[in-house]
């Protein structure tokens, strides 16, 4: 299969140990498929410059909370980054180049910028894939605080996260400690791509849905539900050979899936068409 230059760069970046994946570059390679003329190195330089600016603002006594306050002051006051509450489901919110340019985004892309700045100033932080709302926290497990880049760097303690879960899910989801576990680089990128998949599915843009799923499967090849979804899209657009392969692979992995009978009917229909 022939991959575009952007897809090849993405594949090379993720095809290495997870802790060596450069999240900024990988996310920009995702954007490169949508914005083919962007200069990836230029955006990396922007992040470097932003980190230099934060470093110049750090207090002499750099306690963790003071470092967080310095990042918050720079990003959300000086640079006026903010969560895009008016057009939350706009695709540009998931492309880091546009988030940097427009200084607005969604929790995961604002978190990425926060993490990249923290990394560059020697204050490692990790992404937290809390259901419904992405957060970051210091990499040191003994620090019991999270930061919400979507809400101006609001500092949250565990009890605050529990309350956030109750509010987001109207009490239907109970908080679990693992909600605050760090996500891997690949999980981080898959969440960005899953957002794009949902956005483009709602827009009816099937070619971009397929592009998003393809890259999710590059990250996690053995993901049967993504194979099923891709097979259904292939079926919808009349690409029978690819649809058959994905749907058959799905049934091989999950022969007793709830929708197994429906998938079998689609496969039978492919055979007769």
mmCIF file of N, CA, C and O in Angstrom, residues 102-170:
data_model
loop_
_atom_site.group_PDB
_atom_site.id
_atom_site.type_symbol
_atom_site.label_atom_id
_atom_site.label_comp_id
_atom_site.label_asym_id
_atom_site.label_seq_id
_atom_site.Cartn_x
_atom_site.Cartn_y
_atom_site.Cartn_z
ATOM 1 N N UNK A 102 -4.472 29.711 16.475
ATOM 2 C CA UNK A 102 -5.705 30.368 16.939
ATOM 3 C C UNK A 102 -5.749 30.539 18.457
ATOM 4 O O UNK A 102 -6.593 31.252 18.976
ATOM 5 N N UNK A 103 -4.839 29.820 19.147
ATOM 6 C CA UNK A 103 -4.757 29.870 20.608
ATOM 7 C C UNK A 103 -6.057 29.420 21.274
ATOM 8 O O UNK A 103 -6.458 29.938 22.314
ATOM 9 N N UNK A 104 -6.669 28.450 20.658
ATOM 10 C CA UNK A 104 -7.859 27.832 21.246
ATOM 11 C C UNK A 104 -7.941 26.386 20.780
ATOM 12 O O UNK A 104 -7.460 26.049 19.689
ATOM 13 N N UNK A 105 -8.521 25.542 21.625
ATOM 14 C CA UNK A 105 -8.605 24.128 21.260
ATOM 15 C C UNK A 105 -9.476 23.383 22.244
ATOM 16 O O UNK A 105 -10.257 23.969 23.003
ATOM 17 N N UNK A 106 -9.341 22.074 22.233
ATOM 18 C CA UNK A 106 -10.083 21.204 23.131
ATOM 19 C C UNK A 106 -9.125 20.653 24.190
ATOM 20 O O UNK A 106 -7.908 20.862 24.092
ATOM 21 N N UNK A 107 -9.629 19.959 25.206
ATOM 22 C CA UNK A 107 -8.755 19.534 26.302
ATOM 23 C C UNK A 107 -7.493 18.807 25.863
ATOM 24 O O UNK A 107 -6.397 19.110 26.358
ATOM 25 N N UNK A 108 -7.595 17.880 24.911
ATOM 26 C CA UNK A 108 -6.411 17.070 24.609
ATOM 27 C C UNK A 108 -5.349 17.855 23.848
ATOM 28 O O UNK A 108 -4.152 17.684 24.094
ATOM 29 N N UNK A 109 -5.731 18.738 22.942
ATOM 30 C CA UNK A 109 -4.718 19.483 22.196
ATOM 31 C C UNK A 109 -4.102 20.592 23.052
ATOM 32 O O UNK A 109 -2.900 20.860 22.944
ATOM 33 N N UNK A 110 -4.895 21.224 23.905
ATOM 34 C CA UNK A 110 -4.323 22.189 24.840
ATOM 35 C C UNK A 110 -3.413 21.475 25.838
ATOM 36 O O UNK A 110 -2.372 22.014 26.237
ATOM 37 N N UNK A 111 -3.790 20.256 26.216
ATOM 38 C CA UNK A 111 -2.936 19.467 27.104
ATOM 39 C C UNK A 111 -1.613 19.141 26.445
ATOM 40 O O UNK A 111 -0.551 19.155 27.089
ATOM 41 N N UNK A 112 -1.642 18.848 25.153
ATOM 42 C CA UNK A 112 -0.407 18.534 24.445
ATOM 43 C C UNK A 112 0.551 19.714 24.491
ATOM 44 O O UNK A 112 1.751 19.549 24.758
ATOM 45 N N UNK A 113 0.048 20.908 24.233
ATOM 46 C CA UNK A 113 0.906 22.097 24.281
ATOM 47 C C UNK A 113 1.450 22.288 25.690
ATOM 48 O O UNK A 113 2.639 22.589 25.882
ATOM 49 N N UNK A 114 0.618 22.081 26.692
ATOM 50 C CA UNK A 114 1.041 22.204 28.090
ATOM 51 C C UNK A 114 2.160 21.205 28.397
ATOM 52 O O UNK A 114 3.191 21.557 28.997
ATOM 53 N N UNK A 115 1.961 19.956 27.980
ATOM 54 C CA UNK A 115 2.960 18.916 28.225
ATOM 55 C C UNK A 115 4.283 19.227 27.535
ATOM 56 O O UNK A 115 5.366 18.997 28.105
ATOM 57 N N UNK A 116 4.210 19.742 26.309
ATOM 58 C CA UNK A 116 5.428 20.028 25.555
ATOM 59 C C UNK A 116 6.222 21.159 26.203
ATOM 60 O O UNK A 116 7.462 21.124 26.228
ATOM 61 N N UNK A 117 5.539 22.156 26.709
ATOM 62 C CA UNK A 117 6.233 23.242 27.408
ATOM 63 C C UNK A 117 6.862 22.713 28.702
ATOM 64 O O UNK A 117 8.034 22.985 29.009
ATOM 65 N N UNK A 118 6.084 21.942 29.461
ATOM 66 C CA UNK A 118 6.586 21.392 30.723
ATOM 67 C C UNK A 118 7.823 20.522 30.486
ATOM 68 O O UNK A 118 8.805 20.590 31.246
ATOM 69 N N UNK A 119 7.781 19.713 29.452
ATOM 70 C CA UNK A 119 8.918 18.842 29.138
ATOM 71 C C UNK A 119 10.166 19.663 28.840
ATOM 72 O O UNK A 119 11.267 19.350 29.312
ATOM 73 N N UNK A 120 10.000 20.720 28.088
ATOM 74 C CA UNK A 120 11.138 21.527 27.664
ATOM 75 C C UNK A 120 11.778 22.312 28.808
ATOM 76 O O UNK A 120 12.952 22.674 28.727
ATOM 77 N N UNK A 121 11.022 22.607 29.847
ATOM 78 C CA UNK A 121 11.607 23.342 30.975
ATOM 79 C C UNK A 121 12.057 22.395 32.093
ATOM 80 O O UNK A 121 12.405 22.834 33.188
ATOM 81 N N UNK A 122 12.058 21.089 31.803
ATOM 82 C CA UNK A 122 12.547 20.119 32.775
ATOM 83 C C UNK A 122 11.580 19.795 33.891
ATOM 84 O O UNK A 122 11.993 19.405 34.989
ATOM 85 N N UNK A 123 10.277 19.942 33.605
ATOM 86 C CA UNK A 123 9.251 19.627 34.598
ATOM 87 C C UNK A 123 8.295 18.616 33.971
ATOM 88 O O UNK A 123 7.200 18.963 33.509
ATOM 89 N N UNK A 124 8.690 17.350 33.907
ATOM 90 C CA UNK A 124 7.895 16.353 33.173
ATOM 91 C C UNK A 124 6.498 16.185 33.739
ATOM 92 O O UNK A 124 6.307 16.076 34.951
ATOM 93 N N UNK A 125 5.533 16.180 32.821
ATOM 94 C CA UNK A 125 4.144 15.940 33.174
ATOM 95 C C UNK A 125 3.608 14.850 32.261
ATOM 96 O O UNK A 125 4.242 14.506 31.252
ATOM 97 N N UNK A 126 2.452 14.307 32.612
ATOM 98 C CA UNK A 126 1.847 13.231 31.829
ATOM 99 C C UNK A 126 0.400 13.575 31.537
ATOM 100 O O UNK A 126 -0.235 14.358 32.258
ATOM 101 N N UNK A 127 -0.119 12.982 30.466
ATOM 102 C CA UNK A 127 -1.519 13.154 30.119
ATOM 103 C C UNK A 127 -2.394 12.190 30.893
ATOM 104 O O UNK A 127 -2.000 11.047 31.152
ATOM 105 N N UNK A 128 -3.582 12.653 31.253
ATOM 106 C CA UNK A 128 -4.544 11.849 32.018
ATOM 107 C C UNK A 128 -5.820 11.736 31.194
ATOM 108 O O UNK A 128 -6.505 12.732 30.962
ATOM 109 N N UNK A 129 -6.115 10.539 30.753
ATOM 110 C CA UNK A 129 -7.286 10.337 29.904
ATOM 111 C C UNK A 129 -8.557 10.130 30.700
ATOM 112 O O UNK A 129 -9.279 9.146 30.485
ATOM 113 N N UNK A 130 -8.846 11.042 31.598
ATOM 114 C CA UNK A 130 -10.060 10.910 32.403
ATOM 115 C C UNK A 130 -11.278 10.898 31.484
ATOM 116 O O UNK A 130 -11.340 11.691 30.539
ATOM 117 N N UNK A 131 -12.228 10.009 31.717
ATOM 118 C CA UNK A 131 -13.404 9.956 30.835
ATOM 119 C C UNK A 131 -14.066 11.321 30.684
ATOM 120 O O UNK A 131 -14.323 12.010 31.668
ATOM 121 N N UNK A 132 -14.280 11.707 29.446
ATOM 122 C CA UNK A 132 -15.000 12.943 29.180
ATOM 123 C C UNK A 132 -14.192 14.204 29.225
ATOM 124 O O UNK A 132 -14.651 15.253 28.748
ATOM 125 N N UNK A 133 -12.961 14.164 29.781
ATOM 126 C CA UNK A 133 -12.207 15.412 29.903
ATOM 127 C C UNK A 133 -10.738 15.104 30.152
ATOM 128 O O UNK A 133 -10.376 14.560 31.194
ATOM 129 N N UNK A 134 -9.891 15.495 29.202
ATOM 130 C CA UNK A 134 -8.465 15.201 29.303
ATOM 131 C C UNK A 134 -7.791 16.204 30.237
ATOM 132 O O UNK A 134 -8.063 17.403 30.193
ATOM 133 N N UNK A 135 -6.870 15.702 31.072
ATOM 134 C CA UNK A 135 -6.130 16.523 32.024
ATOM 135 C C UNK A 135 -4.641 16.207 31.932
ATOM 136 O O UNK A 135 -4.239 15.289 31.213
ATOM 137 N N UNK A 136 -3.830 16.956 32.661
ATOM 138 C CA UNK A 136 -2.412 16.634 32.810
ATOM 139 C C UNK A 136 -2.070 16.687 34.294
ATOM 140 O O UNK A 136 -2.783 17.298 35.084
ATOM 141 N N UNK A 137 -0.969 16.038 34.638
ATOM 142 C CA UNK A 137 -0.486 16.118 36.017
ATOM 143 C C UNK A 137 1.025 15.922 36.024
ATOM 144 O O UNK A 137 1.593 15.366 35.074
ATOM 145 N N UNK A 138 1.696 16.387 37.084
ATOM 146 C CA UNK A 138 3.138 16.136 37.191
ATOM 147 C C UNK A 138 3.428 14.643 37.156
ATOM 148 O O UNK A 138 2.647 13.833 37.659
ATOM 149 N N UNK A 139 4.559 14.288 36.553
ATOM 150 C CA UNK A 139 4.905 12.875 36.425
ATOM 151 C C UNK A 139 5.197 12.230 37.771
ATOM 152 O O UNK A 139 5.113 11.014 37.913
ATOM 153 N N UNK A 140 5.556 13.041 38.768
ATOM 154 C CA UNK A 140 5.842 12.495 40.099
ATOM 155 C C UNK A 140 4.541 12.036 40.751
ATOM 156 O O UNK A 140 3.637 12.833 40.985
ATOM 157 N N UNK A 141 4.463 10.749 41.043
ATOM 158 C CA UNK A 141 3.223 10.190 41.575
ATOM 159 C C UNK A 141 2.846 10.761 42.946
ATOM 160 O O UNK A 141 1.691 10.741 43.338
ATOM 161 N N UNK A 142 3.876 11.268 43.670
ATOM 162 C CA UNK A 142 3.554 11.785 44.999
ATOM 163 C C UNK A 142 2.823 13.129 44.937
ATOM 164 O O UNK A 142 2.282 13.597 45.945
ATOM 165 N N UNK A 143 2.796 13.751 43.762
ATOM 166 C CA UNK A 143 2.056 15.003 43.611
ATOM 167 C C UNK A 143 0.614 14.699 43.250
ATOM 168 O O UNK A 143 0.316 14.234 42.161
ATOM 169 N N UNK A 144 -0.277 14.973 44.179
ATOM 170 C CA UNK A 144 -1.678 14.576 44.040
ATOM 171 C C UNK A 144 -2.523 15.688 43.415
ATOM 172 O O UNK A 144 -3.614 15.957 43.901
ATOM 173 N N UNK A 145 -2.033 16.318 42.376
ATOM 174 C CA UNK A 145 -2.802 17.381 41.732
ATOM 175 C C UNK A 145 -2.839 17.155 40.220
ATOM 176 O O UNK A 145 -1.911 16.587 39.646
ATOM 177 N N UNK A 146 -3.923 17.583 39.611
ATOM 178 C CA UNK A 146 -4.054 17.581 38.163
ATOM 179 C C UNK A 146 -4.255 19.019 37.703
ATOM 180 O O UNK A 146 -4.603 19.902 38.489
ATOM 181 N N UNK A 147 -4.016 19.242 36.415
ATOM 182 C CA UNK A 147 -4.192 20.569 35.821
ATOM 183 C C UNK A 147 -5.129 20.429 34.629
ATOM 184 O O UNK A 147 -5.002 19.492 33.839
ATOM 185 N N UNK A 148 -6.044 21.363 34.502
ATOM 186 C CA UNK A 148 -7.030 21.355 33.419
ATOM 187 C C UNK A 148 -6.706 22.465 32.423
ATOM 188 O O UNK A 148 -7.146 23.605 32.597
ATOM 189 N N UNK A 149 -5.946 22.166 31.359
ATOM 190 C CA UNK A 149 -5.586 23.213 30.395
ATOM 191 C C UNK A 149 -6.782 23.810 29.649
ATOM 192 O O UNK A 149 -6.686 24.923 29.137
ATOM 193 N N UNK A 150 -7.880 23.080 29.571
ATOM 194 C CA UNK A 150 -9.057 23.613 28.889
ATOM 195 C C UNK A 150 -9.712 24.722 29.702
ATOM 196 O O UNK A 150 -10.358 25.612 29.150
ATOM 197 N N UNK A 151 -9.550 24.662 31.008
ATOM 198 C CA UNK A 151 -10.152 25.653 31.902
ATOM 199 C C UNK A 151 -9.065 26.489 32.574
ATOM 200 O O UNK A 151 -8.965 26.544 33.804
ATOM 201 N N UNK A 152 -8.236 27.116 31.729
ATOM 202 C CA UNK A 152 -7.248 28.088 32.198
ATOM 203 C C UNK A 152 -6.260 27.527 33.219
ATOM 204 O O UNK A 152 -5.770 28.240 34.087
ATOM 205 N N UNK A 153 -5.958 26.234 33.101
ATOM 206 C CA UNK A 153 -4.976 25.641 34.003
ATOM 207 C C UNK A 153 -5.479 25.423 35.410
ATOM 208 O O UNK A 153 -4.682 25.378 36.361
ATOM 209 N N UNK A 154 -6.781 25.266 35.564
ATOM 210 C CA UNK A 154 -7.359 25.046 36.894
ATOM 211 C C UNK A 154 -6.685 23.854 37.570
ATOM 212 O O UNK A 154 -6.487 22.802 36.960
ATOM 213 N N UNK A 155 -6.327 24.028 38.818
ATOM 214 C CA UNK A 155 -5.687 22.966 39.589
ATOM 215 C C UNK A 155 -6.764 22.143 40.289
ATOM 216 O O UNK A 155 -7.641 22.685 40.969
ATOM 217 N N UNK A 156 -6.699 20.830 40.083
ATOM 218 C CA UNK A 156 -7.711 19.927 40.620
ATOM 219 C C UNK A 156 -7.058 18.890 41.529
ATOM 220 O O UNK A 156 -6.042 18.293 41.174
ATOM 221 N N UNK A 157 -7.656 18.694 42.682
ATOM 222 C CA UNK A 157 -7.254 17.599 43.550
ATOM 223 C C UNK A 157 -8.159 16.399 43.258
ATOM 224 O O UNK A 157 -9.106 16.498 42.480
ATOM 225 N N UNK A 158 -7.838 15.268 43.854
ATOM 226 C CA UNK A 158 -8.587 14.044 43.549
ATOM 227 C C UNK A 158 -10.084 14.247 43.784
ATOM 228 O O UNK A 158 -10.920 13.830 42.967
ATOM 229 N N UNK A 159 -10.425 14.925 44.877
ATOM 230 C CA UNK A 159 -11.839 15.146 45.168
ATOM 231 C C UNK A 159 -12.507 15.989 44.080
ATOM 232 O O UNK A 159 -13.680 15.779 43.750
ATOM 233 N N UNK A 160 -11.744 16.932 43.516
ATOM 234 C CA UNK A 160 -12.281 17.756 42.432
ATOM 235 C C UNK A 160 -12.543 16.905 41.190
ATOM 236 O O UNK A 160 -13.540 17.101 40.485
ATOM 237 N N UNK A 161 -11.639 15.960 40.919
ATOM 238 C CA UNK A 161 -11.813 15.072 39.763
ATOM 239 C C UNK A 161 -13.037 14.181 39.959
ATOM 240 O O UNK A 161 -13.779 13.911 39.008
ATOM 241 N N UNK A 162 -13.235 13.720 41.185
ATOM 242 C CA UNK A 162 -14.421 12.916 41.470
ATOM 243 C C UNK A 162 -15.689 13.721 41.202
ATOM 244 O O UNK A 162 -16.644 13.216 40.595
ATOM 245 N N UNK A 163 -15.685 14.976 41.620
ATOM 246 C CA UNK A 163 -16.845 15.830 41.389
ATOM 247 C C UNK A 163 -17.036 16.096 39.902
ATOM 248 O O UNK A 163 -18.168 16.133 39.394
ATOM 249 N N UNK A 164 -15.925 16.258 39.182
ATOM 250 C CA UNK A 164 -16.012 16.494 37.737
ATOM 251 C C UNK A 164 -16.655 15.305 37.032
ATOM 252 O O UNK A 164 -17.484 15.483 36.127
ATOM 253 N N UNK A 165 -16.293 14.099 37.442
ATOM 254 C CA UNK A 165 -16.891 12.891 36.858
ATOM 255 C C UNK A 165 -18.383 12.841 37.146
ATOM 256 O O UNK A 165 -19.200 12.544 36.254
ATOM 257 N N UNK A 166 -18.768 13.149 38.373
ATOM 258 C CA UNK A 166 -20.190 13.137 38.714
ATOM 259 C C UNK A 166 -20.966 14.135 37.862
ATOM 260 O O UNK A 166 -22.067 13.840 37.384
ATOM 261 N N UNK A 167 -20.368 15.302 37.659
ATOM 262 C CA UNK A 167 -21.040 16.338 36.873
ATOM 263 C C UNK A 167 -21.132 15.954 35.407
ATOM 264 O O UNK A 167 -22.189 16.091 34.776
ATOM 265 N N UNK A 168 -20.028 15.462 34.849
ATOM 266 C CA UNK A 168 -19.994 15.121 33.423
ATOM 267 C C UNK A 168 -20.986 14.028 33.079
ATOM 268 O O UNK A 168 -21.595 14.046 32.005
ATOM 269 N N UNK A 169 -21.146 13.058 33.979
ATOM 270 C CA UNK A 169 -21.970 11.888 33.674
ATOM 271 C C UNK A 169 -23.235 11.824 34.520
ATOM 272 O O UNK A 169 -23.884 10.775 34.601
ATOM 273 N N UNK A 170 -23.592 12.966 35.123
ATOM 274 C CA UNK A 170 -24.846 13.072 35.901
ATOM 275 C C UNK A 170 -24.993 11.948 36.917
ATOM 276 O O UNK A 170 -26.080 11.412 37.134
#
